[in-house]
Tab-separated table of N, CA and C in Angstrom:
chain	number	residue	atom	x	y	z
A	92	MET	N	19.176	-6.324	-25.003
A	92	MET	CA	17.834	-6.514	-24.501
A	92	MET	C	17.847	-6.297	-22.990
A	93	CYS	N	16.782	-5.705	-22.507
A	93	CYS	CA	16.664	-5.408	-21.087
A	93	CYS	C	15.357	-6.003	-20.569
A	94	LEU	N	15.440	-6.782	-19.504
A	94	LEU	CA	14.246	-7.373	-18.906
A	94	LEU	C	13.793	-6.566	-17.708
A	95	GLY	N	12.486	-6.426	-17.578
A	95	GLY	CA	11.931	-5.790	-16.403
A	95	GLY	C	11.694	-6.825	-15.319
A	96	ILE	N	12.008	-6.479	-14.099
A	96	ILE	CA	11.872	-7.364	-12.953
A	96	ILE	C	10.867	-6.749	-11.984
A	97	PRO	N	9.863	-7.506	-11.546
A	97	PRO	CA	8.959	-6.976	-10.524
A	97	PRO	C	9.688	-6.850	-9.190
A	98	MET	N	9.560	-5.687	-8.575
A	98	MET	CA	10.161	-5.438	-7.274
A	98	MET	C	9.129	-4.734	-6.407
A	99	GLN	N	9.208	-4.960	-5.107
A	99	GLN	CA	8.260	-4.366	-4.173
A	99	GLN	C	8.960	-3.300	-3.331
A	100	VAL	N	8.297	-2.150	-3.214
A	100	VAL	CA	8.856	-1.031	-2.453
A	100	VAL	C	8.890	-1.380	-0.967
A	101	VAL	N	10.053	-1.162	-0.345
A	101	VAL	CA	10.201	-1.301	1.097
A	101	VAL	C	9.957	0.066	1.736
A	102	HIS	N	10.676	1.073	1.253
A	102	HIS	CA	10.450	2.467	1.655
A	102	HIS	C	11.198	3.360	0.683
A	103	GLY	N	10.778	4.606	0.611
A	103	GLY	CA	11.458	5.524	-0.287
A	103	GLY	C	10.802	6.878	-0.308
A	104	ASP	N	11.189	7.661	-1.310
A	104	ASP	CA	10.645	8.998	-1.476
A	104	ASP	C	10.379	9.239	-2.956
A	105	GLU	N	10.228	10.484	-3.327
A	105	GLU	CA	9.901	10.833	-4.710
A	105	GLU	C	10.998	10.434	-5.695
A	106	TRP	N	12.239	10.398	-5.237
A	106	TRP	CA	13.364	10.190	-6.150
A	106	TRP	C	13.951	8.787	-6.137
A	107	SER	N	13.886	8.110	-5.009
A	107	SER	CA	14.438	6.756	-4.961
A	107	SER	C	13.724	5.936	-3.898
A	108	ALA	N	13.834	4.628	-4.045
A	108	ALA	CA	13.212	3.730	-3.072
A	108	ALA	C	14.078	2.491	-2.922
A	109	LEU	N	14.049	1.932	-1.728
A	109	LEU	CA	14.662	0.640	-1.491
A	109	LEU	C	13.602	-0.388	-1.869
A	110	CYS	N	13.944	-1.291	-2.777
A	110	CYS	CA	12.988	-2.276	-3.281
A	110	CYS	C	13.535	-3.683	-3.087
A	111	LEU	N	12.623	-4.639	-3.008
A	111	LEU	CA	12.962	-6.026	-2.713
A	111	LEU	C	12.451	-6.950	-3.808
A	112	ALA	N	13.287	-7.899	-4.207
A	112	ALA	CA	12.912	-8.963	-5.147
A	112	ALA	C	13.787	-10.168	-4.867
A	113	ASP	N	13.150	-11.309	-4.698
A	113	ASP	CA	13.874	-12.570	-4.469
A	113	ASP	C	14.895	-12.469	-3.340
A	114	GLY	N	14.544	-11.757	-2.280
A	114	GLY	CA	15.406	-11.682	-1.112
A	114	GLY	C	16.536	-10.677	-1.194
A	115	SER	N	16.705	-10.031	-2.335
A	115	SER	CA	17.768	-9.021	-2.435
A	115	SER	C	17.149	-7.635	-2.556
A	116	GLN	N	17.822	-6.657	-1.976
A	116	GLN	CA	17.351	-5.284	-1.990
A	116	GLN	C	18.204	-4.449	-2.929
A	117	ARG	N	17.543	-3.490	-3.586
A	117	ARG	CA	18.256	-2.585	-4.486
A	117	ARG	C	17.665	-1.194	-4.362
A	118	ARG	N	18.488	-0.200	-4.549
A	118	ARG	CA	18.043	1.188	-4.591
A	118	ARG	C	17.592	1.450	-6.026
A	119	VAL	N	16.362	1.950	-6.178
A	119	VAL	CA	15.734	2.130	-7.486
A	119	VAL	C	15.347	3.594	-7.669
A	120	SER	N	15.593	4.129	-8.856
A	120	SER	CA	15.159	5.483	-9.184
A	120	SER	C	13.642	5.499	-9.372
A	121	MET	N	12.983	6.491	-8.774
A	121	MET	CA	11.528	6.636	-8.883
A	121	MET	C	11.154	7.809	-9.781
A	122	ALA	N	12.114	8.337	-10.528
A	122	ALA	CA	11.914	9.540	-11.334
A	122	ALA	C	10.755	9.403	-12.331
A	123	LEU	N	10.508	8.205	-12.858
A	123	LEU	CA	9.461	8.034	-13.866
A	123	LEU	C	8.080	7.749	-13.289
A	124	VAL	N	8.013	7.267	-12.052
A	124	VAL	CA	6.710	6.887	-11.476
A	124	VAL	C	6.336	7.703	-10.250
A	125	GLY	N	7.253	8.476	-9.712
A	125	GLY	CA	6.980	9.270	-8.524
A	125	GLY	C	7.003	8.422	-7.269
A	126	ALA	N	6.767	9.070	-6.147
A	126	ALA	CA	6.790	8.371	-4.856
A	126	ALA	C	5.702	7.305	-4.816
A	127	GLN	N	6.030	6.156	-4.248
A	127	GLN	CA	5.091	5.044	-4.103
A	127	GLN	C	5.201	4.512	-2.680
A	128	GLY	N	4.098	4.076	-2.142
A	128	GLY	CA	4.077	3.581	-0.779
A	128	GLY	C	4.696	2.196	-0.635
A	129	ALA	N	5.054	1.875	0.600
A	129	ALA	CA	5.591	0.541	0.901
A	129	ALA	C	4.586	-0.511	0.464
A	130	GLY	N	5.094	-1.578	-0.143
A	130	GLY	CA	4.247	-2.667	-0.611
A	130	GLY	C	3.841	-2.555	-2.064
A	131	THR	N	4.056	-1.400	-2.670
A	131	THR	CA	3.710	-1.211	-4.082
A	131	THR	C	4.648	-2.030	-4.958
A	132	TRP	N	4.072	-2.671	-5.970
A	132	TRP	CA	4.865	-3.433	-6.938
A	132	TRP	C	5.245	-2.538	-8.106
A	133	LEU	N	6.491	-2.675	-8.566
A	133	LEU	CA	7.020	-1.889	-9.677
A	133	LEU	C	7.680	-2.805	-10.695
A	134	LEU	N	7.646	-2.400	-11.953
A	134	LEU	CA	8.445	-3.059	-12.973
A	134	LEU	C	9.731	-2.257	-13.078
A	135	VAL	N	10.860	-2.906	-12.780
A	135	VAL	CA	12.147	-2.219	-12.692
A	135	VAL	C	13.074	-2.715	-13.800
A	136	GLN	N	13.649	-1.755	-14.517
A	136	GLN	CA	14.642	-2.049	-15.545
A	136	GLN	C	15.847	-1.162	-15.289
A	137	GLN	N	17.000	-1.761	-15.231
A	137	GLN	CA	18.258	-1.047	-15.020
A	137	GLN	C	18.159	-0.068	-13.841
A	138	ASP	N	17.681	-0.584	-12.722
A	138	ASP	CA	17.563	0.175	-11.468
A	138	ASP	C	16.663	1.410	-11.579
A	139	THR	N	15.721	1.389	-12.506
A	139	THR	CA	14.743	2.467	-12.667
A	139	THR	C	13.344	1.874	-12.709
A	140	ALA	N	12.453	2.382	-11.854
A	140	ALA	CA	11.061	1.947	-11.878
A	140	ALA	C	10.416	2.512	-13.138
A	141	ARG	N	9.883	1.630	-13.978
A	141	ARG	CA	9.298	2.045	-15.256
A	141	ARG	C	7.778	2.096	-15.207
A	142	GLU	N	7.177	1.286	-14.300
A	142	GLU	CA	5.719	1.151	-14.281
A	142	GLU	C	5.278	0.640	-12.920
A	143	VAL	N	4.117	1.090	-12.461
A	143	VAL	CA	3.502	0.552	-11.257
A	143	VAL	C	2.672	-0.659	-11.682
A	144	LEU	N	2.819	-1.776	-10.952
A	144	LEU	CA	2.119	-3.025	-11.270
A	144	LEU	C	1.119	-3.385	-10.181
A	145	SER	N	0.112	-4.139	-10.569
A	145	SER	CA	-0.750	-4.763	-9.565
A	145	SER	C	-0.018	-6.008	-9.060
A	146	ALA	N	-0.463	-6.535	-7.929
A	146	ALA	CA	0.148	-7.758	-7.400
A	146	ALA	C	-0.016	-8.908	-8.398
A	147	ALA	N	-1.157	-8.959	-9.079
A	147	ALA	CA	-1.403	-10.024	-10.060
A	147	ALA	C	-0.447	-9.904	-11.246
A	148	GLN	N	-0.219	-8.692	-11.729
A	148	GLN	CA	0.729	-8.495	-12.827
A	148	GLN	C	2.136	-8.904	-12.404
A	149	ALA	N	2.523	-8.541	-11.196
A	149	ALA	CA	3.850	-8.904	-10.693
A	149	ALA	C	4.009	-10.422	-10.662
A	150	ARG	N	2.972	-11.132	-10.174
A	150	ARG	CA	3.030	-12.605	-10.133
A	150	ARG	C	3.157	-13.202	-11.533
A	151	GLU	N	2.396	-12.679	-12.498
A	151	GLU	CA	2.468	-13.198	-13.875
A	151	GLU	C	3.867	-13.020	-14.456
A	152	ILE	N	4.455	-11.869	-14.241
A	152	ILE	CA	5.802	-11.612	-14.763
A	152	ILE	C	6.818	-12.512	-14.070
A	153	GLU	N	6.723	-12.653	-12.752
A	153	GLU	CA	7.637	-13.535	-12.027
A	153	GLU	C	7.527	-14.968	-12.529
A	154	GLN	N	6.295	-15.426	-12.775
A	154	GLN	CA	6.073	-16.790	-13.271
A	154	GLN	C	6.677	-16.959	-14.674
A	155	ALA	N	6.501	-15.955	-15.529
A	155	ALA	CA	7.074	-16.020	-16.878
A	155	ALA	C	8.599	-16.044	-16.822
A	156	LEU	N	9.194	-15.237	-15.943
A	156	LEU	CA	10.658	-15.251	-15.801
A	156	LEU	C	11.147	-16.597	-15.276
A	157	ALA	N	10.374	-17.213	-14.376
A	157	ALA	CA	10.725	-18.559	-13.902
A	157	ALA	C	10.651	-19.557	-15.055
A	158	GLY	N	9.692	-19.369	-15.954
A	158	GLY	CA	9.581	-20.240	-17.131
A	158	GLY	C	10.758	-20.096	-18.069
A	159	VAL	N	11.216	-18.878	-18.256
A	159	VAL	CA	12.397	-18.648	-19.094
A	159	VAL	C	13.612	-19.332	-18.466
A	160	ALA	N	13.763	-19.193	-17.154
A	160	ALA	CA	14.889	-19.852	-16.466
A	160	ALA	C	14.790	-21.368	-16.610
A	161	ALA	N	13.579	-21.908	-16.512
A	161	ALA	CA	13.392	-23.355	-16.664
A	161	ALA	C	13.770	-23.801	-18.075
A	162	ALA	N	13.381	-23.029	-19.075
A	162	ALA	CA	13.739	-23.365	-20.460
A	162	ALA	C	15.248	-23.341	-20.652
A	163	LEU	N	15.911	-22.374	-20.035
A	163	LEU	CA	17.371	-22.297	-20.140
A	163	LEU	C	18.056	-23.471	-19.454
A	164	ARG	N	17.369	-24.051	-18.453
A	164	ARG	CA	17.914	-25.248	-17.784
A	164	ARG	C	17.643	-26.510	-18.592
A	165	GLY	N	16.876	-26.394	-19.670
A	165	GLY	CA	16.586	-27.542	-20.514
A	165	GLY	C	15.234	-28.183	-20.282
A	166	GLU	N	14.414	-27.630	-19.389
A	166	GLU	CA	13.077	-28.177	-19.182
A	166	GLU	C	12.262	-27.993	-20.455
A	167	THR	N	11.408	-28.966	-20.756
A	167	THR	CA	10.592	-28.870	-21.968
A	167	THR	C	9.103	-28.724	-21.675
A	168	ASP	N	8.642	-29.121	-20.503
A	168	ASP	CA	7.239	-28.946	-20.140
A	168	ASP	C	7.099	-27.633	-19.386
A	169	LEU	N	6.735	-26.595	-20.119
A	169	LEU	CA	6.705	-25.252	-19.553
A	169	LEU	C	5.281	-24.739	-19.317
A	170	ALA	N	4.291	-25.587	-19.489
A	170	ALA	CA	2.887	-25.167	-19.379
A	170	ALA	C	2.583	-24.545	-18.020
A	171	ARG	N	3.177	-25.053	-16.960
A	171	ARG	CA	2.869	-24.525	-15.623
A	171	ARG	C	3.358	-23.096	-15.435
A	172	TYR	N	4.321	-22.672	-16.230
A	172	TYR	CA	4.844	-21.315	-16.133
A	172	TYR	C	4.045	-20.312	-16.954
A	173	PHE	N	3.393	-20.811	-17.984
A	173	PHE	CA	2.689	-19.938	-18.920
A	173	PHE	C	1.228	-20.359	-19.063
A	174	GLY	N	0.573	-20.613	-17.943
A	174	GLY	CA	-0.803	-21.077	-17.935
A	174	GLY	C	-1.764	-20.133	-18.622
A	175	ASP	N	-1.500	-18.837	-18.558
A	175	ASP	CA	-2.403	-17.881	-19.190
A	175	ASP	C	-2.399	-18.008	-20.706
A	176	LEU	N	-1.354	-18.576	-21.288
A	176	LEU	CA	-1.302	-18.732	-22.740
A	176	LEU	C	-2.191	-19.870	-23.229
A	177	GLY	N	-2.431	-20.851	-22.388
A	177	GLY	CA	-3.259	-21.986	-22.792
A	177	GLY	C	-4.703	-21.608	-23.050
A	178	SER	N	-5.182	-20.560	-22.407
A	178	SER	CA	-6.571	-20.153	-22.583
A	178	SER	C	-6.741	-19.090	-23.661
A	179	ALA	N	-5.658	-18.584	-24.190
A	179	ALA	CA	-5.740	-17.541	-25.214
A	179	ALA	C	-5.898	-18.170	-26.594
A	180	PRO	N	-6.738	-17.586	-27.440
A	180	PRO	CA	-6.875	-18.120	-28.795
A	180	PRO	C	-5.608	-17.860	-29.594
A	181	PRO	N	-5.301	-18.711	-30.560
A	181	PRO	CA	-4.109	-18.503	-31.398
A	181	PRO	C	-4.239	-17.185	-32.170
A	182	ARG	N	-3.096	-16.523	-32.370
A	182	ARG	CA	-3.087	-15.295	-33.142
A	182	ARG	C	-2.276	-15.494	-34.407
A	183	ALA	N	-2.709	-14.842	-35.457
A	183	ALA	CA	-1.961	-14.894	-36.733
A	183	ALA	C	-0.666	-14.104	-36.557
A	184	PRO	N	0.397	-14.488	-37.251
A	184	PRO	CA	1.651	-13.739	-37.165
A	184	PRO	C	1.422	-12.258	-37.501
A	185	GLY	N	2.075	-11.402	-36.742
A	185	GLY	CA	1.978	-9.968	-36.973
A	185	GLY	C	0.807	-9.297	-36.283
A	186	HIS	N	0.042	-10.053	-35.496
A	186	HIS	CA	-1.110	-9.467	-34.787
A	186	HIS	C	-0.949	-9.508	-33.300
């Protein structure tokens, strides 16, 4: 399984960009999304930008990843990490 991590472009070109997430920088391939300006949010998997994100999407993903980390630490009250799920109606399995 591969998780996508939101990262923000610091600078780059059509082929690669220096991106920042949680204080660490990584060189990311831009082959799938093309050149992006500084400040653009990307969903990055295995050092490859897969999708351009809005700032709101990046925050939601970061919050969900923090919730997963909290669950792995043994926390049981995870509502604050997944607030958007509380307002969604229940779905039947397979939908």
